Coordinates of N, CA and C in Angstrom, one line a residue:
X1036 N 0.9 -1.2 0.0 CA 0.0 0.0 0.0 C 0.9 1.2 0.0
X1037 N 0.5 2.2 -0.8 CA 1.3 3.4 -0.9 C 1.2 4.3 0.3
X1038 N 2.1 5.2 0.4 CA 2.0 6.2 1.6 C 0.8 7.0 1.5
X1039 N 0.3 7.4 0.3 CA -0.9 8.2 0.1 C -2.1 7.4 0.6
X1040 N -2.1 6.1 0.3 CA -3.3 5.2 0.7 C -3.3 5.1 2.1
X1041 N -2.2 4.9 2.8 CA -2.2 4.8 4.3 C -2.7 6.1 4.9
X1042 N -2.2 7.3 4.3 CA -2.7 8.6 4.8 C -4.1 8.8 4.7
X1043 N -4.8 8.4 3.5 CA -6.2 8.5 3.3 C -7.0 7.7 4.3
X1044 N -6.5 6.4 4.5 CA -7.2 5.5 5.3 C -7.2 6.0 6.8
X1045 N -6.0 6.5 7.2 CA -5.9 7.0 8.5 C -6.8 8.2 8.7
X1046 N -6.9 9.0 7.7 CA -7.8 10.2 7.7 C -9.2 9.8 7.9
X1047 N -9.6 8.8 7.1 CA -11.0 8.3 7.2 C -11.4 7.8 8.5
X1048 N -10.4 7.0 9.1 CA -10.7 6.5 10.5 C -10.8 7.6 11.5
X1049 N -9.9 8.6 11.3 CA -10.0 9.8 12.2 C -11.3 10.5 12.1
X1050 N -11.9 10.6 10.9 CA -13.2 11.3 10.7 C -14.3 10.5 11.4
X1051 N -14.2 9.2 11.1 CA -15.3 8.3 11.7 C -15.2 8.4 13.2
X1052 N -14.0 8.4 13.8 CA -13.9 8.5 15.2 C -14.4 9.8 15.8
X1053 N -14.1 10.8 15.0 CA -14.6 12.2 15.4 C -16.1 12.2 15.4
X1054 N -16.7 11.7 14.3 CA -18.1 11.7 14.1 C -18.8 10.9 15.3
X1055 N -18.2 9.7 15.6 CA -18.7 8.9 16.6 C -18.7 9.6 18.0
X1056 N -17.5 10.2 18.2 CA -17.4 10.9 19.5 C -18.4 12.1 19.6
X1057 N -18.5 12.8 18.5 CA -19.5 13.9 18.4 C -20.9 13.5 18.7
X1058 N -21.3 12.4 18.0 CA -22.6 11.8 18.2 C -22.9 11.4 19.6
X1059 N -21.8 10.9 20.3 CA -22.0 10.4 21.6 C -22.1 11.6 22.6
X1060 N -21.3 12.6 22.3 CA -21.3 13.8 23.2 C -22.6 14.6 23.0
X1061 N -23.1 14.7 21.8 CA -24.3 15.5 21.5 C -25.5 15.0 22.3
X1062 N -26.4 16.0 22.7 CA -27.6 15.6 23.5 C -28.6 14.8 22.6
X1063 N -28.3 13.5 22.4 CA -29.1 12.7 21.5 C -30.5 12.6 21.9
X1064 N -30.8 12.5 23.2 CA -32.1 12.3 23.7 C -33.0 13.5 23.4
X1065 N -32.4 14.7 23.7 CA -33.1 15.9 23.5 C -33.4 16.1 22.0
X1066 N -32.4 15.9 21.2 CA -32.6 16.0 19.7 C -33.7 15.1 19.2
X1067 N -33.7 13.8 19.7 CA -34.7 12.8 19.2 C -36.1 13.3 19.7
X1068 N -36.2 13.7 20.9 CA -37.5 14.1 21.4 C -38.0 15.3 20.6
X1069 N -37.1 16.2 20.3 CA -37.5 17.4 19.5 C -38.1 17.0 18.2
X1070 N -37.5 16.0 17.6 CA -37.9 15.6 16.2 C -39.2 14.8 16.3
X1071 N -39.3 13.9 17.3 CA -40.4 13.0 17.4 C -41.7 13.7 17.9
X1072 N -41.5 14.5 19.0 CA -42.7 15.0 19.7 C -43.1 16.4 19.2
X1073 N -42.1 17.2 18.8 CA -42.5 18.6 18.4 C -42.5 18.7 16.9
X1074 N -41.5 18.1 16.3 CA -41.4 18.3 14.8 C -40.6 19.5 14.6
X1075 N -40.0 19.6 13.4 CA -39.2 20.7 13.1 C -40.0 22.0 12.8
X1076 N -41.3 21.8 12.4 CA -42.0 23.0 11.9 C -43.2 23.3 12.8
X1077 N -43.3 22.7 13.9 CA -44.4 23.0 14.8 C -44.2 24.4 15.4
X1078 N -45.2 25.2 15.5 CA -45.1 26.6 15.9 C -45.8 26.8 17.3
X1079 N -45.2 27.5 18.2 CA -45.8 27.8 19.5 C -46.8 28.9 19.2
X1080 N -48.1 28.6 19.4 CA -49.2 29.5 19.1 C -49.1 30.7 19.9
X1081 N -48.8 30.6 21.2 CA -48.7 31.7 22.1 C -47.6 32.7 21.7
X1082 N -46.5 32.2 21.1 CA -45.5 33.1 20.6 C -46.0 33.9 19.4
X1083 N -46.7 33.3 18.6 CA -47.3 34.0 17.4 C -48.3 35.1 17.9
X1084 N -49.1 34.7 18.9 CA -50.0 35.7 19.5 C -49.3 36.9 20.1
X1085 N -48.3 36.6 20.9 CA -47.5 37.6 21.6 C -46.8 38.5 20.6
X1086 N -46.3 38.0 19.5 CA -45.7 38.8 18.4 C -46.7 39.7 17.7
X1087 N -47.9 39.1 17.6 CA -49.0 39.9 16.9 C -49.4 41.1 17.8
X1088 N -49.5 40.8 19.1 CA -49.9 41.9 20.0 C -48.8 43.0 20.0
X1089 N -47.5 42.6 20.1 CA -46.5 43.6 20.1 C -46.5 44.4 18.8
X1090 N -46.8 43.8 17.7 CA -46.8 44.5 16.4 C -48.0 45.5 16.3
X1091 N -49.1 45.1 16.9 CA -50.3 46.0 16.9 C -50.0 47.1 17.8
X1092 N -49.4 46.9 19.0 CA -49.1 48.0 19.9 C -48.2 49.1 19.3
X1093 N -47.4 48.7 18.4 CA -46.5 49.7 17.7 C -47.3 50.6 16.8
X1094 N -48.4 50.1 16.3 CA -49.3 50.9 15.4 C -50.0 51.9 16.1
X1095 N -50.0 51.9 17.5 CA -50.7 52.8 18.3 C -52.2 52.9 18.1
X1096 N -52.7 53.8 17.3 CA -54.2 53.9 17.1 C -54.6 53.3 15.8
X1097 N -55.7 52.5 15.9 CA -56.2 51.9 14.6 C -57.5 52.6 14.2
X1098 N -57.5 53.2 13.0 CA -58.7 53.8 12.5 C -59.6 52.7 12.0
X1099 N -60.9 52.7 12.6 CA -61.8 51.6 12.2 C -63.0 52.1 11.4
X1100 N -63.3 53.4 11.5 CA -64.4 54.0 10.7 C -64.3 55.5 10.7
X1101 N -64.8 56.0 9.6 CA -64.9 57.5 9.4 C -66.3 57.9 9.0
X1102 N -66.9 58.7 9.8 CA -68.3 59.2 9.5 C -68.2 60.6 8.8
X1103 N -68.8 60.7 7.7 CA -68.9 62.0 7.0 C -70.3 62.5 7.0
X1104 N -70.5 63.6 7.6 CA -71.8 64.2 7.8 C -71.8 65.7 7.6
X1105 N -72.9 66.3 8.0 CA -72.9 67.8 7.9 C -73.8 68.3 9.1
X1106 N -73.5 69.5 9.5 CA -74.3 70.1 10.6 C -75.0 71.3 10.0
X1107 N -76.3 71.5 10.3 CA -77.1 72.6 9.9 C -77.5 73.4 11.2
X1108 N -76.9 74.6 11.4 CA -77.2 75.3 12.6 C -77.4 76.8 12.3
X1109 N -78.0 77.5 13.2 CA -78.2 78.9 13.0 C -78.1 79.6 14.4
X1110 N -77.8 80.9 14.4 CA -77.7 81.6 15.6 C -78.2 83.1 15.4
X1111 N -78.8 83.7 16.4 CA -79.3 85.1 16.3 C -78.8 85.9 17.5
X1112 N -78.3 87.1 17.2 CA -77.9 88.0 18.3 C -78.6 89.3 18.1
X1113 N -78.8 90.0 19.2 CA -79.5 91.3 19.1 C -78.8 92.3 20.1
X1114 N -78.8 93.5 19.7 CA -78.2 94.6 20.5 C -79.2 95.8 20.5
X1115 N -79.3 96.3 21.7 CA -80.2 97.5 21.9 C -81.6 97.3 21.3
X1116 N -82.0 96.1 21.4 CA -83.4 95.7 21.0 C -83.6 95.8 19.5
X1117 N -83.3 96.9 18.9 CA -83.7 97.1 17.5 C -82.7 96.6 16.5
X1118 N -81.4 96.2 17.0 CA -80.4 95.7 16.0 C -80.3 94.2 16.2
X1119 N -80.3 93.6 15.1 CA -80.3 92.1 15.1 C -79.4 91.6 14.0
X1120 N -78.7 90.4 14.3 CA -77.9 89.8 13.3 C -78.2 88.3 13.4
X1121 N -78.2 87.6 12.3 CA -78.4 86.2 12.3 C -77.6 85.5 11.2
X1122 N -77.3 84.3 11.5 CA -76.4 83.5 10.5 C -76.9 82.1 10.5
X1123 N -77.0 81.6 9.3 CA -77.3 80.2 9.1 C -76.0 79.5 8.5
X1124 N -75.7 78.3 9.0 CA -74.5 77.7 8.6 C -74.7 76.2 8.3
X1125 N -74.3 75.8 7.2 CA -74.3 74.3 6.9 C -72.8 74.0 6.5
X1126 N -72.2 73.1 7.4 CA -70.8 72.7 7.2 C -70.6 71.2 7.3
X1127 N -70.0 70.7 6.3 CA -69.7 69.2 6.3 C -68.5 69.0 7.3
X1128 N -68.4 67.7 7.8 CA -67.4 67.4 8.7 C -67.1 65.9 8.7
X1129 N -66.0 65.5 9.2 CA -65.6 64.1 9.4 C -65.3 63.8 10.8
X1130 N -65.8 62.6 11.3 CA -65.5 62.2 12.6 C -64.9 60.8 12.5
X1131 N -63.7 60.6 13.1 CA -63.1 59.3 13.0 C -63.2 58.5 14.3
X1132 N -63.3 57.2 14.2 CA -63.4 56.3 15.3 C -62.1 55.4 15.4
X1133 N -61.6 55.3 16.6 CA -60.3 54.5 16.8 C -60.5 53.5 17.9
X1134 N -59.5 52.6 17.9 CA -59.2 51.9 19.2 C -57.7 52.1 19.4
X1135 N -57.4 52.3 20.7 CA -56.0 52.6 21.1 C -55.3 51.3 21.3
X1136 N -54.5 50.9 20.3 CA -53.8 49.6 20.4 C -52.7 49.5 21.4
X1137 N -52.2 50.7 21.9 CA -51.2 50.7 22.9 C -51.7 50.2 24.2
X1138 N -53.0 50.1 24.3 CA -53.6 49.5 25.5 C -53.8 48.0 25.5
X1139 N -53.5 47.4 24.3 CA -53.6 46.0 24.1 C -52.4 45.3 24.7
X1140 N -52.6 44.2 25.4 CA -51.6 43.4 25.9 C -52.0 41.9 25.9
X1141 N -51.1 41.0 26.3 CA -51.4 39.6 26.3 C -52.4 39.3 27.4
X1142 N -52.6 40.2 28.3 CA -53.7 40.0 29.3 C -55.1 40.1 28.6
X1143 N -55.1 40.7 27.4 CA -56.4 40.8 26.7 C -56.6 39.6 25.8
X1144 N -55.6 38.7 25.7 CA -55.7 37.6 24.7 C -55.7 36.3 25.5
X1145 N -56.7 35.4 25.2 CA -56.8 34.1 25.8 C -56.8 33.0 24.6
X1146 N -56.1 31.9 24.9 CA -56.0 30.8 23.9 C -56.4 29.5 24.5
X1147 N -57.5 29.0 24.0 CA -58.0 27.7 24.4 C -57.5 26.6 23.4
X1148 N -56.5 25.9 23.8 CA -55.8 25.0 22.9 C -56.7 23.8 22.5
X1149 N -57.5 23.3 23.4 CA -58.4 22.2 23.0 C -59.5 22.7 22.0
X1150 N -60.1 23.8 22.3 CA -61.1 24.4 21.4 C -60.5 25.0 20.1
X1151 N -59.2 25.2 20.2 CA -58.5 26.0 19.1 C -59.2 27.3 18.8
X1152 N -59.3 28.0 19.9 CA -60.0 29.3 19.9 C -59.2 30.4 20.6
X1153 N -59.0 31.5 19.9 CA -58.3 32.7 20.5 C -59.4 33.8 20.7
X1154 N -59.5 34.3 21.9 CA -60.4 35.4 22.2 C -59.6 36.7 22.5
X1155 N -60.0 37.8 22.0 CA -59.3 39.1 22.2 C -60.3 40.1 22.7
X1156 N -60.0 40.6 23.9 CA -60.8 41.7 24.5 C -60.2 43.0 24.0
X1157 N -61.1 43.8 23.3 CA -60.6 45.0 22.6 C -60.6 46.2 23.6
X1158 N -59.7 47.1 23.4 CA -59.8 48.4 24.1 C -61.1 49.1 23.7
X1159 N -61.5 50.1 24.6 CA -62.7 50.8 24.3 C -62.6 51.6 23.0
X1160 N -63.8 51.7 22.3 CA -63.9 52.5 21.1 C -63.7 54.0 21.5
X1161 N -62.9 54.7 20.7 CA -62.7 56.2 20.9 C -63.1 57.0 19.7
X1162 N -63.6 58.2 20.0 CA -64.0 59.0 18.9 C -63.0 60.2 18.8
X1163 N -62.6 60.5 17.6 CA -61.6 61.6 17.4 C -62.4 62.9 17.4
X1164 N -61.6 64.0 17.2 CA -62.2 65.3 17.1 C -63.0 65.5 15.8
X1165 N -63.8 66.5 15.8 CA -64.6 66.8 14.6 C -63.7 67.6 13.7
X1166 N -63.6 67.1 12.5 CA -62.8 67.8 11.5 C -63.7 68.5 10.5
X1167 N -63.9 69.7 10.6 CA -64.8 70.5 9.7 C -64.1 70.7 8.4
X1168 N -64.9 70.9 7.4 CA -64.5 71.3 6.0 C -65.1 72.6 5.7
X1169 N -64.5 73.7 6.2 CA -65.1 75.1 6.0 C -65.1 75.5 4.6
X1170 N -64.1 75.0 3.8 CA -64.1 75.4 2.4 C -65.3 74.9 1.6
X1171 N -66.1 74.0 2.2 CA -67.3 73.5 1.6 C -68.6 74.0 2.3
X1172 N -68.4 74.9 3.2 CA -69.5 75.4 4.0 C -70.4 76.4 3.3
X1173 N -71.6 76.5 3.7 CA -72.5 77.5 3.1 C -73.0 78.4 4.3
X1174 N -72.8 79.7 4.1 CA -73.2 80.6 5.2 C -74.1 81.7 4.6
X1175 N -75.2 81.9 5.4 CA -76.2 83.0 5.0 C -76.3 83.9 6.2
X1176 N -76.0 85.2 5.9 CA -76.0 86.2 7.0 C -77.3 87.1 6.7
X1177 N -77.8 87.6 7.8 CA -79.0 88.5 7.7 C -79.1 89.5 8.9
X1178 N -79.7 90.6 8.7 CA -79.9 91.5 9.8 C -78.8 92.7 9.8
X1179 N -79.2 93.8 10.4 CA -78.3 95.0 10.4 C -76.9 94.7 11.0
X1180 N -76.9 93.8 12.0 CA -75.6 93.6 12.7 C -74.6 92.9 11.8
X1181 N -75.0 92.2 10.8 CA -74.1 91.5 9.9 C -73.4 92.5 8.9
X1182 N -73.7 93.7 9.0 CA -72.9 94.7 8.2 C -71.5 94.9 8.9
X1183 N -71.4 94.5 10.1 CA -70.1 94.6 10.8 C -69.4 93.2 10.7
X1184 N -68.1 93.3 10.2 CA -67.3 92.1 10.1 C -67.1 91.4 11.4
X1185 N -66.9 92.2 12.5 CA -66.7 91.7 13.8 C -67.9 90.9 14.3
X1186 N -69.1 91.4 14.0 CA -70.3 90.7 14.4 C -70.5 89.4 13.6
X1187 N -70.1 89.4 12.3 CA -70.2 88.2 11.5 C -69.3 87.2 12.1
X1188 N -68.1 87.6 12.5 CA -67.1 86.7 13.0 C -67.6 86.1 14.3
X1189 N -68.2 86.9 15.2 CA -68.8 86.4 16.4 C -69.9 85.3 16.2
X1190 N -70.8 85.6 15.2 CA -71.8 84.7 14.8 C -71.2 83.4 14.3
X1191 N -70.1 83.5 13.5 CA -69.5 82.3 13.0 C -68.9 81.5 14.1
X1192 N -68.3 82.1 15.1 CA -67.8 81.3 16.2 C -68.9 80.6 17.0
X1193 N -70.0 81.2 17.2 CA -71.1 80.6 17.9 C -71.6 79.5 17.1
X1194 N -71.7 79.7 15.8 CA -72.3 78.6 14.9 C -71.4 77.4 14.9
X1195 N -70.1 77.6 14.8 CA -69.2 76.5 14.8 C -69.2 75.7 16.1
X1196 N -69.4 76.4 17.2 CA -69.5 75.7 18.5 C -70.8 74.8 18.5
X1197 N -71.9 75.4 17.9 CA -73.1 74.6 17.8 C -72.9 73.5 16.9
X1198 N -72.2 73.7 15.8 CA -72.0 72.7 14.8 C -71.2 71.5 15.3
X1199 N -70.2 71.8 16.2 CA -69.4 70.8 16.8 C -70.3 69.9 17.7
X1200 N -71.1 70.5 18.5 CA -72.0 69.7 19.4 C -73.0 68.9 18.5
X1201 N -73.5 69.4 17.4 CA -74.4 68.7 16.6 C -73.7 67.5 15.9
X1202 N -72.5 67.6 15.5 CA -71.7 66.5 14.9 C -71.4 65.4 15.9
X1203 N -71.1 65.8 17.1 CA -70.8 64.8 18.1 C -72.0 64.0 18.5
X1204 N -73.1 64.7 18.5 CA -74.4 64.0 18.8 C -74.7 63.0 17.7
X1205 N -74.5 63.4 16.4 CA -74.7 62.5 15.3 C -73.8 61.3 15.4
X1206 N -72.5 61.6 15.7 CA -71.5 60.5 15.7 C -71.7 59.5 16.8
X1207 N -72.4 59.9 17.9 CA -72.7 59.0 19.0 C -73.9 58.2 18.8
X1208 N -74.5 58.3 17.6 CA -75.7 57.5 17.3 C -75.4 56.0 17.3
X1209 N -76.3 55.2 17.8 CA -76.1 53.8 18.0 C -75.7 53.1 16.7
X1210 N -76.4 53.5 15.6 CA -76.1 52.9 14.3 C -74.6 53.0 13.9
X1211 N -74.1 54.3 14.0 CA -72.7 54.5 13.6 C -71.7 53.8 14.6
X1212 N -72.0 53.8 15.9 CA -71.1 53.1 16.8 C -71.1 51.6 16.5
X1213 N -72.3 51.1 16.2 CA -72.3 49.6 15.9 C -71.4 49.3 14.7
X1214 N -71.5 50.2 13.6 CA -70.7 50.0 12.4 C -69.2 50.0 12.8
X1215 N -68.8 51.0 13.6 CA -67.4 51.2 14.0 C -66.9 50.0 14.8
X1216 N -67.7 49.5 15.7 CA -67.3 48.4 16.5 C -67.2 47.1 15.7
X1217 N -68.1 46.9 14.8 CA -68.1 45.8 13.9 C -66.8 45.8 13.1
X1218 N -66.5 47.0 12.5 CA -65.2 47.1 11.8 C -64.0 46.8 12.6
X1219 N -64.0 47.3 13.9 CA -62.9 47.0 14.8 C -62.7 45.5 15.1
X1220 N -63.8 44.9 15.3 CA -63.8 43.4 15.6 C -63.2 42.7 14.4
X1221 N -63.7 43.0 13.2 CA -63.3 42.3 12.0 C -61.8 42.6 11.7
X1222 N -61.4 43.8 11.8 CA -60.0 44.2 11.6 C -59.0 43.4 12.5
X1223 N -59.4 43.4 13.8 CA -58.5 42.8 14.8 C -58.5 41.2 14.6
X1224 N -59.6 40.7 14.3 CA -59.6 39.2 14.0 C -58.7 38.9 12.8
X1225 N -58.8 39.7 11.8 CA -58.0 39.5 10.6 C -56.5 39.6 10.9
X1226 N -56.1 40.7 11.7 CA -54.7 40.9 12.1 C -54.2 39.7 12.8
X1227 N -55.0 39.0 13.6 CA -54.5 37.8 14.3 C -54.6 36.5 13.5
X1228 N -55.5 36.4 12.6 CA -55.7 35.2 11.8 C -54.6 35.1 10.7
X1229 N -54.1 36.2 10.1 CA -53.1 36.1 9.1 C -51.8 35.5 9.6
X1230 N -51.2 36.0 10.7 CA -50.0 35.3 11.1 C -50.2 33.9 11.6
X1231 N -51.4 33.6 12.1 CA -51.7 32.2 12.5 C -51.7 31.3 11.3
X1232 N -52.3 31.8 10.2 CA -52.3 31.0 9.0 C -50.9 30.8 8.4
X1233 N -50.1 31.8 8.4 CA -48.8 31.7 7.9 C -48.0 30.7 8.7
X1234 N -48.3 30.6 10.0 CA -47.6 29.7 10.9 C -48.1 28.3 10.9
X1235 N -49.1 28.1 10.0 CA -49.7 26.8 9.9 C -50.8 26.5 10.9
X1236 N -51.4 27.5 11.5 CA -52.4 27.3 12.5 C -53.8 27.8 11.9
X1237 N -54.1 27.5 10.7 CA -55.3 28.0 10.0 C -56.6 27.4 10.7
X1238 N -56.4 26.4 11.5 CA -57.6 25.8 12.2 C -58.0 26.5 13.5
X1239 N -57.1 27.5 13.8 CA -57.4 28.3 15.1 C -58.4 29.4 14.7
X1240 N -59.5 29.5 15.4 CA -60.5 30.6 15.2 C -60.2 31.7 16.1
X1241 N -60.4 32.9 15.7 CA -60.2 34.2 16.5 C -61.5 34.9 16.6
X1242 N -61.8 35.3 17.9 CA -63.0 36.1 18.1 C -62.6 37.3 18.9
X1243 N -62.9 38.5 18.4 CA -62.6 39.7 19.1 C -63.9 40.4 19.6
X1244 N -63.9 40.9 20.8 CA -65.1 41.5 21.3 C -64.7 42.6 22.3
X1245 N -65.7 43.6 22.4 CA -65.5 44.7 23.3 C -66.0 44.2 24.7
X1246 N -65.4 44.7 25.7 CA -65.8 44.3 27.1 C -66.7 45.4 27.7
X1247 N -67.9 45.0 28.1 CA -68.8 45.9 28.7 C -69.4 46.9 27.7
X1248 N -69.9 48.0 28.2 CA -70.5 49.0 27.4 C -69.7 50.3 27.5
X1249 N -69.1 50.7 26.3 CA -68.3 51.8 26.3 C -69.1 53.1 26.0
X1250 N -68.7 54.1 26.6 CA -69.2 55.4 26.3 C -68.1 56.3 25.7
X1251 N -68.4 56.9 24.6 CA -67.4 57.7 23.9 C -67.9 59.1 23.8

């Protein structure tokens, strides 16, 4: 046998010995259990849920619905009995509804492994400020006082205060709140379902619900 052959054979034996030693030293039982009982691709559902919660918290506020309406108001002022000014105002506005995702935590999420059910308790529904669209407003002034620009401005301020109250009352209507809450539930359920499906947990159902009765 040549010197090269002896060298190769010795090298092969050395590799086999090293492999055998490595296999013996490696945590064979732990590795076998991992493969047999968990599988390489099994996903921890709670880790997926926790990651989803953290991702949503970073988004802060979630816009769930926008109501577009209009307020019709009028105001009248008088001075020295004989002088009067009046103003009619119709102004469109938008009111947004949110849920504050920074208030969401794993304490709001429950997982029933047997039922394959995730329940999410949503933060309260919140209503944003009234966003008027004065560029699309219609204003009608009347009376002697409206010949004064200062009086017209005062009437305008009073009318916008009334318009704000009118829009808030509209936006707090049960029908609009029901729509906003339904959108919030649907959005949050989808946000949880997508990562679960990606992780191979498509058989897990998600139900999102508001807790108690919220007043906004």
